[in-house]
JSON list of C-alpha atoms in Angstrom, two decimals:
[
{"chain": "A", "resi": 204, "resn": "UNK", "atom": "CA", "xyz": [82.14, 135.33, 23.84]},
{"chain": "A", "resi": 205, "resn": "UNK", "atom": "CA", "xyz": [85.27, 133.21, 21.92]},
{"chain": "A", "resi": 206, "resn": "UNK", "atom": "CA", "xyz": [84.07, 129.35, 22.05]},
{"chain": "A", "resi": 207, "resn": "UNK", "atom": "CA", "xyz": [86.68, 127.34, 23.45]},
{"chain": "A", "resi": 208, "resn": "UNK", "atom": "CA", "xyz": [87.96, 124.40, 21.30]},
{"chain": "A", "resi": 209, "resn": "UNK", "atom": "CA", "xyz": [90.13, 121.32, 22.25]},
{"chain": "A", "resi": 210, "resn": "UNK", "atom": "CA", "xyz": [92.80, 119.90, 22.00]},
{"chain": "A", "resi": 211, "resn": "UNK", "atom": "CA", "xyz": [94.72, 122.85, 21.15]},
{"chain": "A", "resi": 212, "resn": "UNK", "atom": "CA", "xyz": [97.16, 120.53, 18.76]},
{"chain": "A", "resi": 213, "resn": "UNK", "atom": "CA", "xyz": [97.42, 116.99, 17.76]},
{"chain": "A", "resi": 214, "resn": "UNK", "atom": "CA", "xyz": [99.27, 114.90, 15.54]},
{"chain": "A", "resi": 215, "resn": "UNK", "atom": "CA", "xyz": [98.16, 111.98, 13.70]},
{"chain": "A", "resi": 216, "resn": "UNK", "atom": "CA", "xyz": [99.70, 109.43, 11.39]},
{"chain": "A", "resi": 217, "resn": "UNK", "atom": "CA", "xyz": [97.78, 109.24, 7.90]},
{"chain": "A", "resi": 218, "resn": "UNK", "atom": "CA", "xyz": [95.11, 107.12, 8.51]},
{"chain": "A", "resi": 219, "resn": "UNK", "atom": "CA", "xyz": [94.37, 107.90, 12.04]},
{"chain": "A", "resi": 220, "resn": "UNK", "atom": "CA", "xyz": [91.04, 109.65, 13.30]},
{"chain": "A", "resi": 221, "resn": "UNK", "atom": "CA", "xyz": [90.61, 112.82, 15.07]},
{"chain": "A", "resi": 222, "resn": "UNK", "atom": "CA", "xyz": [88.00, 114.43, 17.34]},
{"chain": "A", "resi": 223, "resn": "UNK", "atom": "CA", "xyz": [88.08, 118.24, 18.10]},
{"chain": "A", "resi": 224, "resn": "UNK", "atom": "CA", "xyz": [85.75, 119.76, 20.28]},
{"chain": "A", "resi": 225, "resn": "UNK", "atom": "CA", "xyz": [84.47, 123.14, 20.23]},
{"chain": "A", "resi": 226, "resn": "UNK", "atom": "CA", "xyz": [82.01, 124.72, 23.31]},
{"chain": "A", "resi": 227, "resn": "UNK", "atom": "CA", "xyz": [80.23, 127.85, 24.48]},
{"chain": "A", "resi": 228, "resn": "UNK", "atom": "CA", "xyz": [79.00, 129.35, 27.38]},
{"chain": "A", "resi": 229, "resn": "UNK", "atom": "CA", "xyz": [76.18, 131.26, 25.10]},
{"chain": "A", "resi": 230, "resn": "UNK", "atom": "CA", "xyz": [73.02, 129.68, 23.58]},
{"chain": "A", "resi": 231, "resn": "UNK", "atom": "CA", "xyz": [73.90, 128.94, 19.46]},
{"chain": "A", "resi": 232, "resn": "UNK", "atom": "CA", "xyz": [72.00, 129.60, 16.88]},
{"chain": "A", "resi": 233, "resn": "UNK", "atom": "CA", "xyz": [75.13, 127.63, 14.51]},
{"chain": "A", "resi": 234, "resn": "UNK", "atom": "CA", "xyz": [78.05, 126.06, 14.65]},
{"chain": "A", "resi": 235, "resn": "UNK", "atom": "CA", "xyz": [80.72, 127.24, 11.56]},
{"chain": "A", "resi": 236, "resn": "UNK", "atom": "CA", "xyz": [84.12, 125.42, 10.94]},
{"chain": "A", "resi": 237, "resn": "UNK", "atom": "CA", "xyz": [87.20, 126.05, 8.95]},
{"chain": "A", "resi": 238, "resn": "UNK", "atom": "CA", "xyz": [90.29, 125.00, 8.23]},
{"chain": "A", "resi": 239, "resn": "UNK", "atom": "CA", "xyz": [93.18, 127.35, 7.99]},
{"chain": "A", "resi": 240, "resn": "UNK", "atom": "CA", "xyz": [96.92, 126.28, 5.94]},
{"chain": "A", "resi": 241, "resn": "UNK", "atom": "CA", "xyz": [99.77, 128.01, 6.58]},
{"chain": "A", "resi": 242, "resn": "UNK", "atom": "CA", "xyz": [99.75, 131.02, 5.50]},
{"chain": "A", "resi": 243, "resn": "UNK", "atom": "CA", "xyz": [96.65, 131.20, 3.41]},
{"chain": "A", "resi": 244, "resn": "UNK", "atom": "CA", "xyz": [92.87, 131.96, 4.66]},
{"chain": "A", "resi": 245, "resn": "UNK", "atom": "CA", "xyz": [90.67, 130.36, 6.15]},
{"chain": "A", "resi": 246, "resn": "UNK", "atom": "CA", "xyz": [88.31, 127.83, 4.30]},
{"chain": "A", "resi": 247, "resn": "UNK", "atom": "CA", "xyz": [84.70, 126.57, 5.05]},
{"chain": "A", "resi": 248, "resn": "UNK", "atom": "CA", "xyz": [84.49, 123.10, 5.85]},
{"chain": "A", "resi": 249, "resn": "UNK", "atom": "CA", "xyz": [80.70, 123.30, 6.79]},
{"chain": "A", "resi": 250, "resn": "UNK", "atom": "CA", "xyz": [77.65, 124.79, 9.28]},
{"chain": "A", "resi": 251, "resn": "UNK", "atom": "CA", "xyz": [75.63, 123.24, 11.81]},
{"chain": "A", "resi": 252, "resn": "UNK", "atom": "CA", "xyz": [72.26, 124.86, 12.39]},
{"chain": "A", "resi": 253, "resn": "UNK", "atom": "CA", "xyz": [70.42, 124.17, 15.34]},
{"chain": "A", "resi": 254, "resn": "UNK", "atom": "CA", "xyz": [68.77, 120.49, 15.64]},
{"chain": "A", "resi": 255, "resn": "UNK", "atom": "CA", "xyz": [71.75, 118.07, 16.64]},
{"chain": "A", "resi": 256, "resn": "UNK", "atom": "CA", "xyz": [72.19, 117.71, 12.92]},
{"chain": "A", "resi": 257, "resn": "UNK", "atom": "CA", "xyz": [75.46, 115.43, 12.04]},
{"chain": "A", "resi": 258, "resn": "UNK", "atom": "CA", "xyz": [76.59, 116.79, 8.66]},
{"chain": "A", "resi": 259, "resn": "UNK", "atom": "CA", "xyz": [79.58, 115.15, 6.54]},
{"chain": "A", "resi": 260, "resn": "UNK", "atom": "CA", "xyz": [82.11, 116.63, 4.34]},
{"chain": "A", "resi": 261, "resn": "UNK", "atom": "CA", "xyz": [84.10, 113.49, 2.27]},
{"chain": "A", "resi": 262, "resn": "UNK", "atom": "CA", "xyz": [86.12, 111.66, 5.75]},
{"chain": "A", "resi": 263, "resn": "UNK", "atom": "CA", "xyz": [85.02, 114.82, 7.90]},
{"chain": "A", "resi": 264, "resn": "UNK", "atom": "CA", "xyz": [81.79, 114.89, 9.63]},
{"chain": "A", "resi": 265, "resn": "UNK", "atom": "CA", "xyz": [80.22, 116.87, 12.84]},
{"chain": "A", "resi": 266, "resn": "UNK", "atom": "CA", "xyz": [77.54, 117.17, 15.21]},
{"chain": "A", "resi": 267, "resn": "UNK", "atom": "CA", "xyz": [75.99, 120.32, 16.61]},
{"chain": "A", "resi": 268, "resn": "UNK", "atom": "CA", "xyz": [74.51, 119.42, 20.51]},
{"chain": "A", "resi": 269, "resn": "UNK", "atom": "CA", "xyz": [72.28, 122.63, 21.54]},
{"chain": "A", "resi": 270, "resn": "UNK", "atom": "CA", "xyz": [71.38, 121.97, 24.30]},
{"chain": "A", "resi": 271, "resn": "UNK", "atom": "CA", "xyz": [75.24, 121.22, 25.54]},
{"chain": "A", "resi": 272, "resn": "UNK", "atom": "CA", "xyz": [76.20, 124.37, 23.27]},
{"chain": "A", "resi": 273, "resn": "UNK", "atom": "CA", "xyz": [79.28, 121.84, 22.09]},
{"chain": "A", "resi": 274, "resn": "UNK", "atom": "CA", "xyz": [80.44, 120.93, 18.64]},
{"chain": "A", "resi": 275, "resn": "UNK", "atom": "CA", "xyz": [82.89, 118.44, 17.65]},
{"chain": "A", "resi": 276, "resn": "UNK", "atom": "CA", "xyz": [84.48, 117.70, 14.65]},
{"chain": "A", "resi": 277, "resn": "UNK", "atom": "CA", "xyz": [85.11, 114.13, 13.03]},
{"chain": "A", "resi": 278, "resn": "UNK", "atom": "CA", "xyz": [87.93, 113.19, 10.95]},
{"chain": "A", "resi": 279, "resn": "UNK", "atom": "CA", "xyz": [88.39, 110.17, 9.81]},
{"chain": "A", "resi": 280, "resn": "UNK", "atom": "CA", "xyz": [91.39, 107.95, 8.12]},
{"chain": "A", "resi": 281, "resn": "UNK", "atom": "CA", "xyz": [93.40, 111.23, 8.25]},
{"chain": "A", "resi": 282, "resn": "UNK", "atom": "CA", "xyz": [95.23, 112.10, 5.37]},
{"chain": "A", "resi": 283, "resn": "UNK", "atom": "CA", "xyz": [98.22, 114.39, 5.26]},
{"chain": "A", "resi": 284, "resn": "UNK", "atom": "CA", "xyz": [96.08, 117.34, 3.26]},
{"chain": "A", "resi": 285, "resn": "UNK", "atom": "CA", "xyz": [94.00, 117.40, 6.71]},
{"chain": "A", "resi": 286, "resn": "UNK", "atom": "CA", "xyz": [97.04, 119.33, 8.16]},
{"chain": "A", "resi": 287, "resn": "UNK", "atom": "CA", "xyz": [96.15, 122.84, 9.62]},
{"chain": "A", "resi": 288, "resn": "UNK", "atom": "CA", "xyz": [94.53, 125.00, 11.94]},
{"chain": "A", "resi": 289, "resn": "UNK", "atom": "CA", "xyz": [90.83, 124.07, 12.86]},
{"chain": "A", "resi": 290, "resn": "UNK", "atom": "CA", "xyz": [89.14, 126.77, 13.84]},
{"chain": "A", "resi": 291, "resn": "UNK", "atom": "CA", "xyz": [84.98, 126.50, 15.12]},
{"chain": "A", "resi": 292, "resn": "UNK", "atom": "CA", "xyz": [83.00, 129.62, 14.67]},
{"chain": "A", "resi": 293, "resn": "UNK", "atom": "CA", "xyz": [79.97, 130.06, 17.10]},
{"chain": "A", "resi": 294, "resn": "UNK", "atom": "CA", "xyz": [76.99, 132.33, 15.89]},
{"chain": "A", "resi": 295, "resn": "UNK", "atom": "CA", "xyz": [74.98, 133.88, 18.52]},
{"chain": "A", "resi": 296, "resn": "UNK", "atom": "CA", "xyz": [73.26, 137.42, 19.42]},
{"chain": "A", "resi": 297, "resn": "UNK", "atom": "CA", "xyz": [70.19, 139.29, 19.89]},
{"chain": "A", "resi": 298, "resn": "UNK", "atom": "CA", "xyz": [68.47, 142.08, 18.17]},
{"chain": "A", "resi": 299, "resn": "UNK", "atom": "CA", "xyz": [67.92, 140.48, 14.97]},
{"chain": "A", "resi": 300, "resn": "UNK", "atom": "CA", "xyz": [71.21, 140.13, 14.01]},
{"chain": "A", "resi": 301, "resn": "UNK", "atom": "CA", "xyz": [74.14, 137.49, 15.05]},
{"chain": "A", "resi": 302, "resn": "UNK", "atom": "CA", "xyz": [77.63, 137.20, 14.82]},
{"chain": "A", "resi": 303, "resn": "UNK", "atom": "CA", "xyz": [80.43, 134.51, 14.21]},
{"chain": "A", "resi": 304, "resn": "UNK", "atom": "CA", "xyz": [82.98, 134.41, 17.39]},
{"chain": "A", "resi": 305, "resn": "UNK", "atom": "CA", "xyz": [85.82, 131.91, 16.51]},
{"chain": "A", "resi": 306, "resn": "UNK", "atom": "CA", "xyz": [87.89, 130.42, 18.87]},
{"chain": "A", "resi": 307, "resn": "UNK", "atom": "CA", "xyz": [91.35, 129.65, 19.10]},
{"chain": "A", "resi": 308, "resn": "UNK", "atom": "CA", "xyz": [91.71, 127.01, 16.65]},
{"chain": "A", "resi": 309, "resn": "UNK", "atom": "CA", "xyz": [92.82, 123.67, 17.33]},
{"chain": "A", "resi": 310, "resn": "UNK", "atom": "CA", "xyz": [95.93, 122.47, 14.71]},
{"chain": "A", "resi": 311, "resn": "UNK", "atom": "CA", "xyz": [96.49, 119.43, 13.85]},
{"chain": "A", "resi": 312, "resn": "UNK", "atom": "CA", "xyz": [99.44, 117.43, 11.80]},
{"chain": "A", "resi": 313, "resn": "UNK", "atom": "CA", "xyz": [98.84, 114.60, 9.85]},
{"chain": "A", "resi": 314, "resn": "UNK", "atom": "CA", "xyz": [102.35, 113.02, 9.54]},
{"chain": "A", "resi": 315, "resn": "UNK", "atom": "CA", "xyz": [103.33, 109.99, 7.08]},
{"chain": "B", "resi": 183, "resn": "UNK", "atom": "CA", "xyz": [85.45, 139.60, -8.75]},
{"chain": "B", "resi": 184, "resn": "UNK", "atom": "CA", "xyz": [85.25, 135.96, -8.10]},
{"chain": "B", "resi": 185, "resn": "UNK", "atom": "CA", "xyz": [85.93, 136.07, -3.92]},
{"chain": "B", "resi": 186, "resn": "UNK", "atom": "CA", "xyz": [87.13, 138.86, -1.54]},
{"chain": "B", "resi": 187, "resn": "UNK", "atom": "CA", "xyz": [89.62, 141.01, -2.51]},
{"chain": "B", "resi": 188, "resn": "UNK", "atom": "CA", "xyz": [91.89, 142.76, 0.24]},
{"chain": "B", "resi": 189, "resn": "UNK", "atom": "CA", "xyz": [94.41, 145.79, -0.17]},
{"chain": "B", "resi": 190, "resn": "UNK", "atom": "CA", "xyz": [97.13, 146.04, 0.19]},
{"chain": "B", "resi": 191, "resn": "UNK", "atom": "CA", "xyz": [98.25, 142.68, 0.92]},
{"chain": "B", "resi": 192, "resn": "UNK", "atom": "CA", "xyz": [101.14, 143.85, 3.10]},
{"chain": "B", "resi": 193, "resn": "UNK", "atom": "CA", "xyz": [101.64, 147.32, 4.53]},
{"chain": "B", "resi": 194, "resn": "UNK", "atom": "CA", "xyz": [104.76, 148.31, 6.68]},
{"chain": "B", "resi": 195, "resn": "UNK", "atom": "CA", "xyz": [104.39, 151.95, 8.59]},
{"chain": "B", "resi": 196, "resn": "UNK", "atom": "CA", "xyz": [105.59, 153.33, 11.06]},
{"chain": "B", "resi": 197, "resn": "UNK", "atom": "CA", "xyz": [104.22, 153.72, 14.69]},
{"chain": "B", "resi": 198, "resn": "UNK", "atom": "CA", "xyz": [102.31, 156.94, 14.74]},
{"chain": "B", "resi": 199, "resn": "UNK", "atom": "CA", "xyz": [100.74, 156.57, 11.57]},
{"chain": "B", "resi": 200, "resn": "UNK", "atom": "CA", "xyz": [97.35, 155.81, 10.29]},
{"chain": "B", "resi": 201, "resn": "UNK", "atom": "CA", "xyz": [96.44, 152.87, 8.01]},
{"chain": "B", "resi": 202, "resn": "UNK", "atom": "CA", "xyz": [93.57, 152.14, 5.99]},
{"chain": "B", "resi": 203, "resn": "UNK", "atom": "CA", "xyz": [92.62, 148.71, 5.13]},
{"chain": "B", "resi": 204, "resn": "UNK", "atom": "CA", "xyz": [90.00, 147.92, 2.47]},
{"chain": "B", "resi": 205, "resn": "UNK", "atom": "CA", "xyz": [88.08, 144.99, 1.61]},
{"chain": "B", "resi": 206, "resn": "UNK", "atom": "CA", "xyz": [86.11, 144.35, -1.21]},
{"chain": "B", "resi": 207, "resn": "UNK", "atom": "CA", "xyz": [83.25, 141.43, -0.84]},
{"chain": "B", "resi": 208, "resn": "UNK", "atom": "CA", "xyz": [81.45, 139.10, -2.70]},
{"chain": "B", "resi": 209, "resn": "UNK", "atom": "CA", "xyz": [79.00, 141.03, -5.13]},
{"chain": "B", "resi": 210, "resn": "UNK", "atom": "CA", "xyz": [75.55, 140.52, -3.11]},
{"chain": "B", "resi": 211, "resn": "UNK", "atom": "CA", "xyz": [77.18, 139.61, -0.09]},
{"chain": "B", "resi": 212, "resn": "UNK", "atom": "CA", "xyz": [75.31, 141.70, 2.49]},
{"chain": "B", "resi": 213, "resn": "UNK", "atom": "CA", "xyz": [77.36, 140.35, 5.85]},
{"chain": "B", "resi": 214, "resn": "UNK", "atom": "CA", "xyz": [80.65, 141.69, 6.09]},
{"chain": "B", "resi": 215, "resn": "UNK", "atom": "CA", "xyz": [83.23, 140.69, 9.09]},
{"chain": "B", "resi": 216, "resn": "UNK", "atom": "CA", "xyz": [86.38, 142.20, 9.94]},
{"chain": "B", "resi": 217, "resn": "UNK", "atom": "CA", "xyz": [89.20, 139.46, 11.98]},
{"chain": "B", "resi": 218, "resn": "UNK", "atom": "CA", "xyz": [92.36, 140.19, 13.17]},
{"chain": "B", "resi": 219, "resn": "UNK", "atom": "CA", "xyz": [94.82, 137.05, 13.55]},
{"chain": "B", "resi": 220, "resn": "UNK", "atom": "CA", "xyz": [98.14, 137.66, 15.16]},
{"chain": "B", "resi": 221, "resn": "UNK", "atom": "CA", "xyz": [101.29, 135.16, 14.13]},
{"chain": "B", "resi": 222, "resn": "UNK", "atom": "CA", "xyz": [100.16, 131.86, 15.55]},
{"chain": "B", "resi": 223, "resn": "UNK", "atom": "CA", "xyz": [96.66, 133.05, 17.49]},
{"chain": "B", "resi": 224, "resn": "UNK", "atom": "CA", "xyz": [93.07, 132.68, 16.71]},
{"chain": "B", "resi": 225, "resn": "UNK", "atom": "CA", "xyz": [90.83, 134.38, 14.88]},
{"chain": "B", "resi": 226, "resn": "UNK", "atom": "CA", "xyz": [89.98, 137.86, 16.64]},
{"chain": "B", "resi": 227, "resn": "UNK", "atom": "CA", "xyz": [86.60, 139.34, 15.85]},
{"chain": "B", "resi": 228, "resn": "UNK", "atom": "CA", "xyz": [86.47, 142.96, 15.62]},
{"chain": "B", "resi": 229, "resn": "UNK", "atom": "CA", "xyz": [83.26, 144.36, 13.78]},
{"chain": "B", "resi": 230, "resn": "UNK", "atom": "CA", "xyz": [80.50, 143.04, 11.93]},
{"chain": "B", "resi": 231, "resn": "UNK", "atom": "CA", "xyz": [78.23, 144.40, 8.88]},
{"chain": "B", "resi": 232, "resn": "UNK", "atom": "CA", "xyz": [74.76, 143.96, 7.57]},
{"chain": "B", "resi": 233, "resn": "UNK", "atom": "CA", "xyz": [74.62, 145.86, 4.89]},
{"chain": "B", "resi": 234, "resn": "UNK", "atom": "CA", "xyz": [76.01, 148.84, 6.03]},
{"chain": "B", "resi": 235, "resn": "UNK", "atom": "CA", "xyz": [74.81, 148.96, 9.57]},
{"chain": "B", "resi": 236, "resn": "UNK", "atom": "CA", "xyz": [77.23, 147.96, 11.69]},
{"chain": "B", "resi": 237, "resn": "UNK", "atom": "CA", "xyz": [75.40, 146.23, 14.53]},
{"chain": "B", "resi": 238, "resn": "UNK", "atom": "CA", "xyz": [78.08, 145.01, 16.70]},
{"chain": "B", "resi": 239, "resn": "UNK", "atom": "CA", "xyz": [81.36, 147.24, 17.32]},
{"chain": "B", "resi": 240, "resn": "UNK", "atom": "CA", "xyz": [82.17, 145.25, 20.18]},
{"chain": "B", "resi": 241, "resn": "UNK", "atom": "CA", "xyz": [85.26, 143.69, 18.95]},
{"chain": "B", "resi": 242, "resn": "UNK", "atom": "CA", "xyz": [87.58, 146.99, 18.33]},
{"chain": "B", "resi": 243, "resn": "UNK", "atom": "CA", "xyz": [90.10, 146.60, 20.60]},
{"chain": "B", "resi": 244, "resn": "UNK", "atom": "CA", "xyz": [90.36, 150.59, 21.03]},
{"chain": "B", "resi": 245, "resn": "UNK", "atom": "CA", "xyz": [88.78, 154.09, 19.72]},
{"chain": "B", "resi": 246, "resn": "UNK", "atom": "CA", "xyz": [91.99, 154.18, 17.85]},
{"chain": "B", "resi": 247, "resn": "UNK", "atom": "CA", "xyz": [89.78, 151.57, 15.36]},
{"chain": "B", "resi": 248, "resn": "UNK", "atom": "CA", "xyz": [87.08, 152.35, 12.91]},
{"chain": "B", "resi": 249, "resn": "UNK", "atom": "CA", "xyz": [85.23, 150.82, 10.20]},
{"chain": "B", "resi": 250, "resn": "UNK", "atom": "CA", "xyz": [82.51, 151.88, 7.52]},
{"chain": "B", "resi": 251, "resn": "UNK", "atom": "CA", "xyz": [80.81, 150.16, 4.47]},
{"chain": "B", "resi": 252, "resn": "UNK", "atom": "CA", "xyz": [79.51, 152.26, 1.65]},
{"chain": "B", "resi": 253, "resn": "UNK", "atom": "CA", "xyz": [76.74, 150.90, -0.74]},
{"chain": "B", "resi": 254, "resn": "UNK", "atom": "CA", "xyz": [76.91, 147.88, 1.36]},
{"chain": "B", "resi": 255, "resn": "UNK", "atom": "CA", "xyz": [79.97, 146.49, -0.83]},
{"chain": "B", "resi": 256, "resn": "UNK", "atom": "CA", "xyz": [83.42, 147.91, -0.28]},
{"chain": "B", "resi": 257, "resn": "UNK", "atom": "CA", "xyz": [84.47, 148.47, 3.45]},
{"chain": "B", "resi": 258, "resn": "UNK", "atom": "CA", "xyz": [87.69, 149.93, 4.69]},
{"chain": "B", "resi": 259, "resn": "UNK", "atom": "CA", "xyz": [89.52, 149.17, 8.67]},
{"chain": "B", "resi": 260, "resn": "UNK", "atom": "CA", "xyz": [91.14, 152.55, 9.79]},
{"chain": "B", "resi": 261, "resn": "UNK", "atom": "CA", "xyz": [93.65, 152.18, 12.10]},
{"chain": "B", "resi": 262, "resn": "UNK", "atom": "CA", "xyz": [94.59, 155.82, 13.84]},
{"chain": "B", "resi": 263, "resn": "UNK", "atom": "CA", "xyz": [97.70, 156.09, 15.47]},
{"chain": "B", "resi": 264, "resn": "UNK", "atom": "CA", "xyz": [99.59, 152.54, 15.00]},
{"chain": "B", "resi": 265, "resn": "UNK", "atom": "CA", "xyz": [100.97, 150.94, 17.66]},
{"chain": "B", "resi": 266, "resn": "UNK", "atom": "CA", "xyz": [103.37, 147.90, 17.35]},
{"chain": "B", "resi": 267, "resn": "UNK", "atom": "CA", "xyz": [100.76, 145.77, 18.95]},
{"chain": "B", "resi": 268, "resn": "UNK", "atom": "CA", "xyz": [98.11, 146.57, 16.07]},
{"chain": "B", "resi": 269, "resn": "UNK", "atom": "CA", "xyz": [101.07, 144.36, 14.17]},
{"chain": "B", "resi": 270, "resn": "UNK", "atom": "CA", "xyz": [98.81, 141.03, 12.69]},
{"chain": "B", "resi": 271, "resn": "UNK", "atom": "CA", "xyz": [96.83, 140.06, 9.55]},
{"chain": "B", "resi": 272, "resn": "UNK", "atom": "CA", "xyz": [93.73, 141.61, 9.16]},
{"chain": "B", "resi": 273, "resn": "UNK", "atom": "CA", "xyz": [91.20, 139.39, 7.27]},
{"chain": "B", "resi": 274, "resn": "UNK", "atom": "CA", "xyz": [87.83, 140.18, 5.83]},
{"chain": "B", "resi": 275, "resn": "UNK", "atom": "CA", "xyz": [85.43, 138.19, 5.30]},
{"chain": "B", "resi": 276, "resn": "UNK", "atom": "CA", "xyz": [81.87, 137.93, 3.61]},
{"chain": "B", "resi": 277, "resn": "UNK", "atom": "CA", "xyz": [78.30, 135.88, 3.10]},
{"chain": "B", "resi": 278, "resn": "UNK", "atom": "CA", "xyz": [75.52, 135.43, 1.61]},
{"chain": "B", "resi": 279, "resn": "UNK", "atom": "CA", "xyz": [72.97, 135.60, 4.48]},
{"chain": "B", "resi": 280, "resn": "UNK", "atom": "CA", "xyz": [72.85, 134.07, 8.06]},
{"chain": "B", "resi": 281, "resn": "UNK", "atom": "CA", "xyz": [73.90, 130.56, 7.60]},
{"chain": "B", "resi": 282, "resn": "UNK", "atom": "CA", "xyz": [75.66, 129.69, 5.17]},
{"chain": "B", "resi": 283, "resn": "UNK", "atom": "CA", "xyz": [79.44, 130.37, 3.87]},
{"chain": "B", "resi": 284, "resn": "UNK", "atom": "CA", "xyz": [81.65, 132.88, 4.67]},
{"chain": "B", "resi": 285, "resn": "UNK", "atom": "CA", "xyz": [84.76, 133.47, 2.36]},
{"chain": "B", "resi": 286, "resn": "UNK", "atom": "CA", "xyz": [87.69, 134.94, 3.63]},
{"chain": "B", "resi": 287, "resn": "UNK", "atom": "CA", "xyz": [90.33, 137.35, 1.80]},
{"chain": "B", "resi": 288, "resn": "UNK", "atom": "CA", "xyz": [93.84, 136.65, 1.44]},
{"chain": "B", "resi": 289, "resn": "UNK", "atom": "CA", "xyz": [94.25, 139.56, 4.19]},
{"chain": "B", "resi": 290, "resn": "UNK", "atom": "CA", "xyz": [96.09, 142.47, 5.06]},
{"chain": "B", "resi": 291, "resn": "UNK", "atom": "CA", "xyz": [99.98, 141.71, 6.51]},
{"chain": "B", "resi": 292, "resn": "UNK", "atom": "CA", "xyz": [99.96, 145.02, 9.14]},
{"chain": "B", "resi": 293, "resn": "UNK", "atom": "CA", "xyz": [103.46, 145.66, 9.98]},
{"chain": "B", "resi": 294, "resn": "UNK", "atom": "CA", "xyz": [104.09, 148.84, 12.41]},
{"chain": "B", "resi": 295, "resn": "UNK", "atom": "CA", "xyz": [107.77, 149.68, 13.33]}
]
């Protein structure tokens, strides 16, 4: 099942923050987000594991809730190299094995 | 190599025709994903490898799509019978493990006309 992510675009001014949120409707083992440029691939900003952990990456930071199977994404004093496609990648499954489901993405402009 | 290689980085065919798409992982990357992103969309999933099981086929959007992984290293995405709506980049994508990184390929531009 794709998580669902919001807003589906914003636009800042450098310096600005940002929240994006991503949910489920399926139990998570971890929450994965990337950021994706303009024609180029996908990069990993960081994982979430189960436990409400809050992990930070430089001005970027985000918290995994389990038991609300939401993530959301922290930006802080935007700069304009935060410009792109956010996308949050929910692992889940059974069996032994799990998957990564992404969901639509969520871009976002940082203008001057 | 140093990340994931993809070829060929942009095919054209015509509608009909079959494509093959190959990715080449991380050395020692055991999980393997196959994405397809269409101009401006999200990330599709479409199969998944562990090793070279393939555990979850649900993603392929039609029997027209197939996947394998040999030695669990190289895999290729066969695409029988193009349509113009198989038109997208197809990305590949490999990790470690559960949990931690995956690194994405430059990806496959699938044109069918």
């Amino acid at each position: 099942q794709q998580p669902v992510q919001s807003p589906q675009a914003v636009i800042l001014r450098e310096g600005e923050d940002a929240v994006i949120n991503c949910s489920s409707s399926k139990a998570l083992y971890s929450v994965h987000w990337y950021r994706q440029k303009h024609g180029e691939a996908p990069v990993f900003l960081m994982i979430l594991l189960k436990g409400g952990e809050q992990k930070g990456h430089e001005k970027i930071s985000a918290s995994f809730n389990e038991k609300k199977q939401q993530s959301s994404l922290y930006l802080t004093a935007s700069q304009l190299s935060y410009s792109g496609t956010y996308f949050c990648g929910t692992e889940w499954g059974s069996g032994g094995y799990q998957k990564v489901t992404f969901g639509t993405g969520t871009k976002l402009q940082v203008i001057p | 190599g140093a990340g994931v290689s993809q070829s060929p980085s942009n095919k054209v065919t015509e509608k009909g025709k079959d494509v093959e798409l190959r990715c080449d992982p991380i050395s020692g990357h055991t999980a393997l994903y196959w994405y397809r992103q269409s101009l401006g969309q999200g990330l599709e999933f479409l199969i998944y490898f562990q090793g070279n099981s393939a555990p979850d086929k649900s993603g392929l959007p039609s029997d027209r799509f197939s996947a394998e992984r040999t030695g669990g290293s190289v895999s290729t995405l066969t695409i029988q019978r193009t349509q113009q709506e198989d038109s997208a980049v197809y990305l590949c994508a490999s990790s470690l493990a559960r949990n931690t990184e995956a690194f994405f390929g430059q990806g496959t531009r699938l044109t069918v006309v």
